[in-house]
């Protein structure tokens, strides 16, 4: 046997273990007790022949926190689906939606390119729907892995909302007639 000690992560041979134990006496001088040999449990032939259950065969029961997490995720996904269903028609007809909003604000303006604005709205509607599908898929995947899932619909809602708002802002920001009408409307506001 070599006199070298085993490195971290290596197993020492029984001889090296015994030599190490004998070279380090207990501080109080009490005699060392020999470890008892490990006894294997007796297995009957019927038990040995039976198939063993794996971890995936029977799912663990859901804890209260897990049920609340899943309920919150499903609620947020349902709310998101309702929002997508409600907003897609509005976004696909973006010019008329903006005209209604301008009328309420008292702004007399029209898009110089309503067809282009409509396509930006269709793109925003597509991102809105696709974002919900991605959120649902990620939530499902994480739920199957038994991980916390309530945050997935929340984060995806924020990300999709920001992207949709940018897509909606493009036709507004690129139309000089609308910008002039908005600036003139703001100039009429009373100063504090």
mmCIF file of C-alpha atoms in Angstrom:
data_model
loop_
_atom_site.group_PDB
_atom_site.id
_atom_site.type_symbol
_atom_site.label_atom_id
_atom_site.label_comp_id
_atom_site.label_asym_id
_atom_site.label_seq_id
_atom_site.Cartn_x
_atom_site.Cartn_y
_atom_site.Cartn_z
ATOM 1 C CA UNK A 1 0.000 0.000 0.000
ATOM 2 C CA UNK A 2 1.092 3.497 -0.643
ATOM 3 C CA UNK A 3 1.515 6.039 2.107
ATOM 4 C CA UNK A 4 -0.367 8.685 0.114
ATOM 5 C CA UNK A 5 -3.736 9.772 1.408
ATOM 6 C CA UNK A 6 -6.725 9.584 -0.900
ATOM 7 C CA UNK A 7 -7.604 12.847 -2.619
ATOM 8 C CA UNK A 8 -10.933 14.565 -2.140
ATOM 9 C CA UNK A 9 -13.624 12.473 -3.769
ATOM 10 C CA UNK A 10 -11.597 9.239 -3.803
ATOM 11 C CA UNK A 11 -12.372 6.270 -1.611
ATOM 12 C CA UNK A 12 -9.734 4.861 0.702
ATOM 13 C CA UNK A 13 -9.133 1.132 0.770
ATOM 14 C CA UNK A 14 -10.141 -0.714 3.947
ATOM 15 C CA UNK A 15 -6.475 -1.007 4.911
ATOM 16 C CA UNK A 16 -5.979 2.748 4.538
ATOM 17 C CA UNK A 17 -9.121 3.402 6.574
ATOM 18 C CA UNK A 18 -7.947 1.094 9.379
ATOM 19 C CA UNK A 19 -4.480 2.694 9.432
ATOM 20 C CA UNK A 20 -6.046 6.160 9.642
ATOM 21 C CA UNK A 21 -8.417 5.122 12.450
ATOM 22 C CA UNK A 22 -5.597 3.536 14.455
ATOM 23 C CA UNK A 23 -3.336 6.564 14.054
ATOM 24 C CA UNK A 24 -5.941 9.000 15.488
ATOM 25 C CA UNK A 25 -6.983 7.876 18.979
ATOM 26 C CA UNK A 26 -10.066 9.363 20.594
ATOM 27 C CA UNK A 27 -9.327 12.441 22.746
ATOM 28 C CA UNK A 28 -10.925 11.013 25.926
ATOM 29 C CA UNK A 29 -8.972 7.750 25.691
ATOM 30 C CA UNK A 30 -12.059 5.521 25.468
ATOM 31 C CA UNK A 31 -11.603 2.398 23.329
ATOM 32 C CA UNK A 32 -12.936 2.407 19.800
ATOM 33 C CA UNK A 33 -15.840 0.200 18.981
ATOM 34 C CA UNK A 34 -15.769 -1.842 15.847
ATOM 35 C CA UNK A 35 -18.622 -1.022 13.474
ATOM 36 C CA UNK A 36 -21.187 -3.766 13.098
ATOM 37 C CA UNK A 37 -21.324 -5.346 9.690
ATOM 38 C CA UNK A 38 -24.307 -4.199 7.713
ATOM 39 C CA UNK A 39 -26.993 -6.788 7.379
ATOM 40 C CA UNK A 40 -29.007 -6.963 4.219
ATOM 41 C CA UNK A 41 -32.759 -7.325 4.736
ATOM 42 C CA UNK A 42 -34.161 -10.677 3.818
ATOM 43 C CA UNK A 43 -36.196 -10.649 0.641
ATOM 44 C CA UNK A 44 -38.718 -13.312 -0.195
ATOM 45 C CA UNK A 45 -38.877 -14.729 -3.700
ATOM 46 C CA UNK A 46 -42.315 -13.186 -4.281
ATOM 47 C CA UNK A 47 -41.048 -9.756 -3.347
ATOM 48 C CA UNK A 48 -37.929 -10.140 -5.463
ATOM 49 C CA UNK A 49 -39.949 -11.177 -8.520
ATOM 50 C CA UNK A 50 -42.466 -8.317 -8.202
ATOM 51 C CA UNK A 51 -41.725 -5.228 -10.293
ATOM 52 C CA UNK A 52 -40.533 -2.278 -8.299
ATOM 53 C CA UNK A 53 -42.428 0.997 -8.457
ATOM 54 C CA UNK A 54 -40.580 3.955 -9.891
ATOM 55 C CA UNK A 55 -40.962 7.553 -8.836
ATOM 56 C CA UNK A 56 -43.105 8.360 -11.884
ATOM 57 C CA UNK A 57 -45.678 5.606 -11.303
ATOM 58 C CA UNK A 58 -47.660 7.263 -8.547
ATOM 59 C CA UNK A 59 -47.685 11.035 -8.279
ATOM 60 C CA UNK A 60 -47.341 12.625 -4.894
ATOM 61 C CA UNK A 61 -50.492 14.244 -3.540
ATOM 62 C CA UNK A 62 -50.711 17.985 -4.053
ATOM 63 C CA UNK A 63 -49.946 20.119 -1.056
ATOM 64 C CA UNK A 64 -52.060 23.147 -0.208
ATOM 65 C CA UNK A 65 -49.391 25.564 -1.464
ATOM 66 C CA UNK A 66 -49.097 23.622 -4.726
ATOM 67 C CA UNK A 67 -52.866 23.713 -5.248
ATOM 68 C CA UNK A 68 -52.923 27.477 -4.631
ATOM 69 C CA UNK A 69 -50.050 27.938 -7.073
ATOM 70 C CA UNK A 70 -51.815 25.920 -9.772
ATOM 71 C CA UNK A 71 -55.116 27.689 -9.149
ATOM 72 C CA UNK A 72 -53.423 31.087 -9.454
ATOM 73 C CA UNK A 73 -51.693 30.056 -12.679
ATOM 74 C CA UNK A 74 -54.902 28.703 -14.224
ATOM 75 C CA UNK A 75 -56.811 31.820 -13.140
ATOM 76 C CA UNK A 76 -54.177 34.106 -14.664
ATOM 77 C CA UNK A 77 -54.127 32.085 -17.894
ATOM 78 C CA UNK A 78 -57.937 32.213 -18.097
ATOM 79 C CA UNK A 79 -57.876 35.958 -17.514
ATOM 80 C CA UNK A 80 -55.220 36.292 -20.199
ATOM 81 C CA UNK A 81 -57.266 34.222 -22.647
ATOM 82 C CA UNK A 82 -60.298 36.420 -21.994
ATOM 83 C CA UNK A 83 -58.120 39.474 -22.599
ATOM 84 C CA UNK A 84 -56.776 38.038 -25.860
ATOM 85 C CA UNK A 85 -60.271 37.164 -27.096
ATOM 86 C CA UNK A 86 -61.491 40.655 -26.207
ATOM 87 C CA UNK A 87 -58.535 42.570 -27.659
ATOM 88 C CA UNK A 88 -57.828 40.759 -30.934
ATOM 89 C CA UNK A 89 -60.847 42.302 -32.754
ATOM 90 C CA UNK A 90 -59.894 45.746 -31.452
ATOM 91 C CA UNK A 91 -56.305 45.356 -32.586
ATOM 92 C CA UNK A 92 -57.162 44.027 -36.050
ATOM 93 C CA UNK A 93 -59.218 47.175 -36.640
ATOM 94 C CA UNK A 94 -56.677 49.554 -35.116
ATOM 95 C CA UNK A 95 -57.579 52.711 -37.125
ATOM 96 C CA UNK A 96 -61.265 52.598 -36.146
ATOM 97 C CA UNK A 97 -60.287 51.890 -32.528
ATOM 98 C CA UNK A 98 -58.044 54.958 -32.518
ATOM 99 C CA UNK A 99 -60.714 57.081 -34.224
ATOM 100 C CA UNK A 100 -63.121 56.196 -31.404
ATOM 101 C CA UNK A 101 -60.480 57.132 -28.827
ATOM 102 C CA UNK A 102 -59.707 60.403 -30.642
ATOM 103 C CA UNK A 103 -63.401 61.279 -30.712
ATOM 104 C CA UNK A 104 -63.664 60.757 -26.955
ATOM 105 C CA UNK A 105 -60.578 62.960 -26.414
ATOM 106 C CA UNK A 106 -61.947 65.641 -28.747
ATOM 107 C CA UNK A 107 -59.167 65.270 -31.330
ATOM 108 C CA UNK A 108 -60.122 65.707 -34.978
ATOM 109 C CA UNK A 109 -57.497 63.647 -36.811
ATOM 110 C CA UNK A 110 -57.210 60.723 -39.196
ATOM 111 C CA UNK A 111 -54.450 58.350 -40.165
ATOM 112 C CA UNK A 112 -52.684 59.262 -43.377
ATOM 113 C CA UNK A 113 -52.117 55.506 -43.991
ATOM 114 C CA UNK A 114 -54.986 53.558 -42.374
ATOM 115 C CA UNK A 115 -54.024 50.320 -44.184
ATOM 116 C CA UNK A 116 -50.522 50.450 -42.715
ATOM 117 C CA UNK A 117 -51.934 51.147 -39.248
ATOM 118 C CA UNK A 118 -54.270 48.174 -39.665
ATOM 119 C CA UNK A 119 -51.335 45.860 -40.416
ATOM 120 C CA UNK A 120 -49.494 47.077 -37.321
ATOM 121 C CA UNK A 121 -52.636 46.188 -35.374
ATOM 122 C CA UNK A 122 -52.799 42.721 -36.963
ATOM 123 C CA UNK A 123 -49.168 42.186 -35.983
ATOM 124 C CA UNK A 124 -49.944 43.285 -32.425
ATOM 125 C CA UNK A 125 -52.926 40.895 -32.318
ATOM 126 C CA UNK A 126 -50.707 38.037 -33.529
ATOM 127 C CA UNK A 127 -48.096 38.799 -30.845
ATOM 128 C CA UNK A 128 -50.856 38.963 -28.232
ATOM 129 C CA UNK A 129 -52.266 35.547 -29.170
ATOM 130 C CA UNK A 130 -48.887 33.892 -29.674
ATOM 131 C CA UNK A 131 -47.675 35.279 -26.338
ATOM 132 C CA UNK A 132 -50.629 33.673 -24.580
ATOM 133 C CA UNK A 133 -49.886 30.317 -26.241
ATOM 134 C CA UNK A 134 -46.236 30.503 -25.155
ATOM 135 C CA UNK A 135 -47.282 31.391 -21.600
ATOM 136 C CA UNK A 136 -49.721 28.464 -21.494
ATOM 137 C CA UNK A 137 -47.086 26.052 -22.840
ATOM 138 C CA UNK A 138 -44.434 27.205 -20.363
ATOM 139 C CA UNK A 139 -46.906 27.026 -17.495
ATOM 140 C CA UNK A 140 -47.910 23.490 -18.494
ATOM 141 C CA UNK A 141 -44.280 22.423 -18.791
ATOM 142 C CA UNK A 142 -43.284 23.820 -15.409
ATOM 143 C CA UNK A 143 -46.403 22.355 -13.783
ATOM 144 C CA UNK A 144 -45.490 18.892 -15.110
ATOM 145 C CA UNK A 145 -42.020 19.355 -13.601
ATOM 146 C CA UNK A 146 -43.699 20.267 -10.289
ATOM 147 C CA UNK A 147 -42.159 23.729 -10.184
ATOM 148 C CA UNK A 148 -43.739 27.007 -9.125
ATOM 149 C CA UNK A 149 -45.812 28.303 -12.044
ATOM 150 C CA UNK A 150 -47.879 31.325 -11.010
ATOM 151 C CA UNK A 151 -45.179 33.768 -12.104
ATOM 152 C CA UNK A 152 -45.060 32.513 -15.719
ATOM 153 C CA UNK A 153 -48.380 34.100 -16.800
ATOM 154 C CA UNK A 154 -47.491 37.298 -14.941
ATOM 155 C CA UNK A 155 -44.086 37.731 -16.553
ATOM 156 C CA UNK A 156 -45.344 36.777 -19.993
ATOM 157 C CA UNK A 157 -48.230 39.251 -19.667
ATOM 158 C CA UNK A 158 -45.806 42.087 -18.924
ATOM 159 C CA UNK A 159 -43.476 41.146 -21.786
ATOM 160 C CA UNK A 160 -46.300 40.722 -24.307
ATOM 161 C CA UNK A 161 -47.955 43.960 -23.171
ATOM 162 C CA UNK A 162 -44.752 45.934 -23.729
ATOM 163 C CA UNK A 163 -44.257 44.437 -27.197
ATOM 164 C CA UNK A 164 -47.888 45.102 -28.169
ATOM 165 C CA UNK A 165 -47.687 48.694 -26.936
ATOM 166 C CA UNK A 166 -44.570 49.256 -29.033
ATOM 167 C CA UNK A 167 -46.309 47.820 -32.084
ATOM 168 C CA UNK A 168 -49.322 50.075 -31.513
ATOM 169 C CA UNK A 169 -47.134 53.145 -30.967
ATOM 170 C CA UNK A 170 -45.403 52.784 -34.349
ATOM 171 C CA UNK A 171 -48.339 53.972 -36.515
ATOM 172 C CA UNK A 172 -49.094 56.776 -34.064
ATOM 173 C CA UNK A 173 -45.526 58.014 -33.956
ATOM 174 C CA UNK A 174 -44.993 57.781 -37.723
ATOM 175 C CA UNK A 175 -48.063 59.772 -38.735
ATOM 176 C CA UNK A 176 -47.288 63.524 -38.819
ATOM 177 C CA UNK A 177 -50.962 64.541 -39.048
ATOM 178 C CA UNK A 178 -51.783 62.624 -35.855
ATOM 179 C CA UNK A 179 -48.760 64.033 -34.039
ATOM 180 C CA UNK A 180 -49.739 67.609 -35.023
ATOM 181 C CA UNK A 181 -53.310 67.025 -33.841
ATOM 182 C CA UNK A 182 -52.099 65.580 -30.521
ATOM 183 C CA UNK A 183 -49.626 68.444 -29.970
ATOM 184 C CA UNK A 184 -52.279 71.068 -30.782
ATOM 185 C CA UNK A 185 -54.720 69.355 -28.398
ATOM 186 C CA UNK A 186 -52.118 69.409 -25.624
ATOM 187 C CA UNK A 187 -51.445 73.095 -26.298
ATOM 188 C CA UNK A 188 -55.090 73.882 -25.519
ATOM 189 C CA UNK A 189 -54.919 72.322 -22.088
ATOM 190 C CA UNK A 190 -55.030 74.836 -19.229
ATOM 191 C CA UNK A 191 -51.711 75.498 -17.571
ATOM 192 C CA UNK A 192 -51.601 75.072 -13.765
#
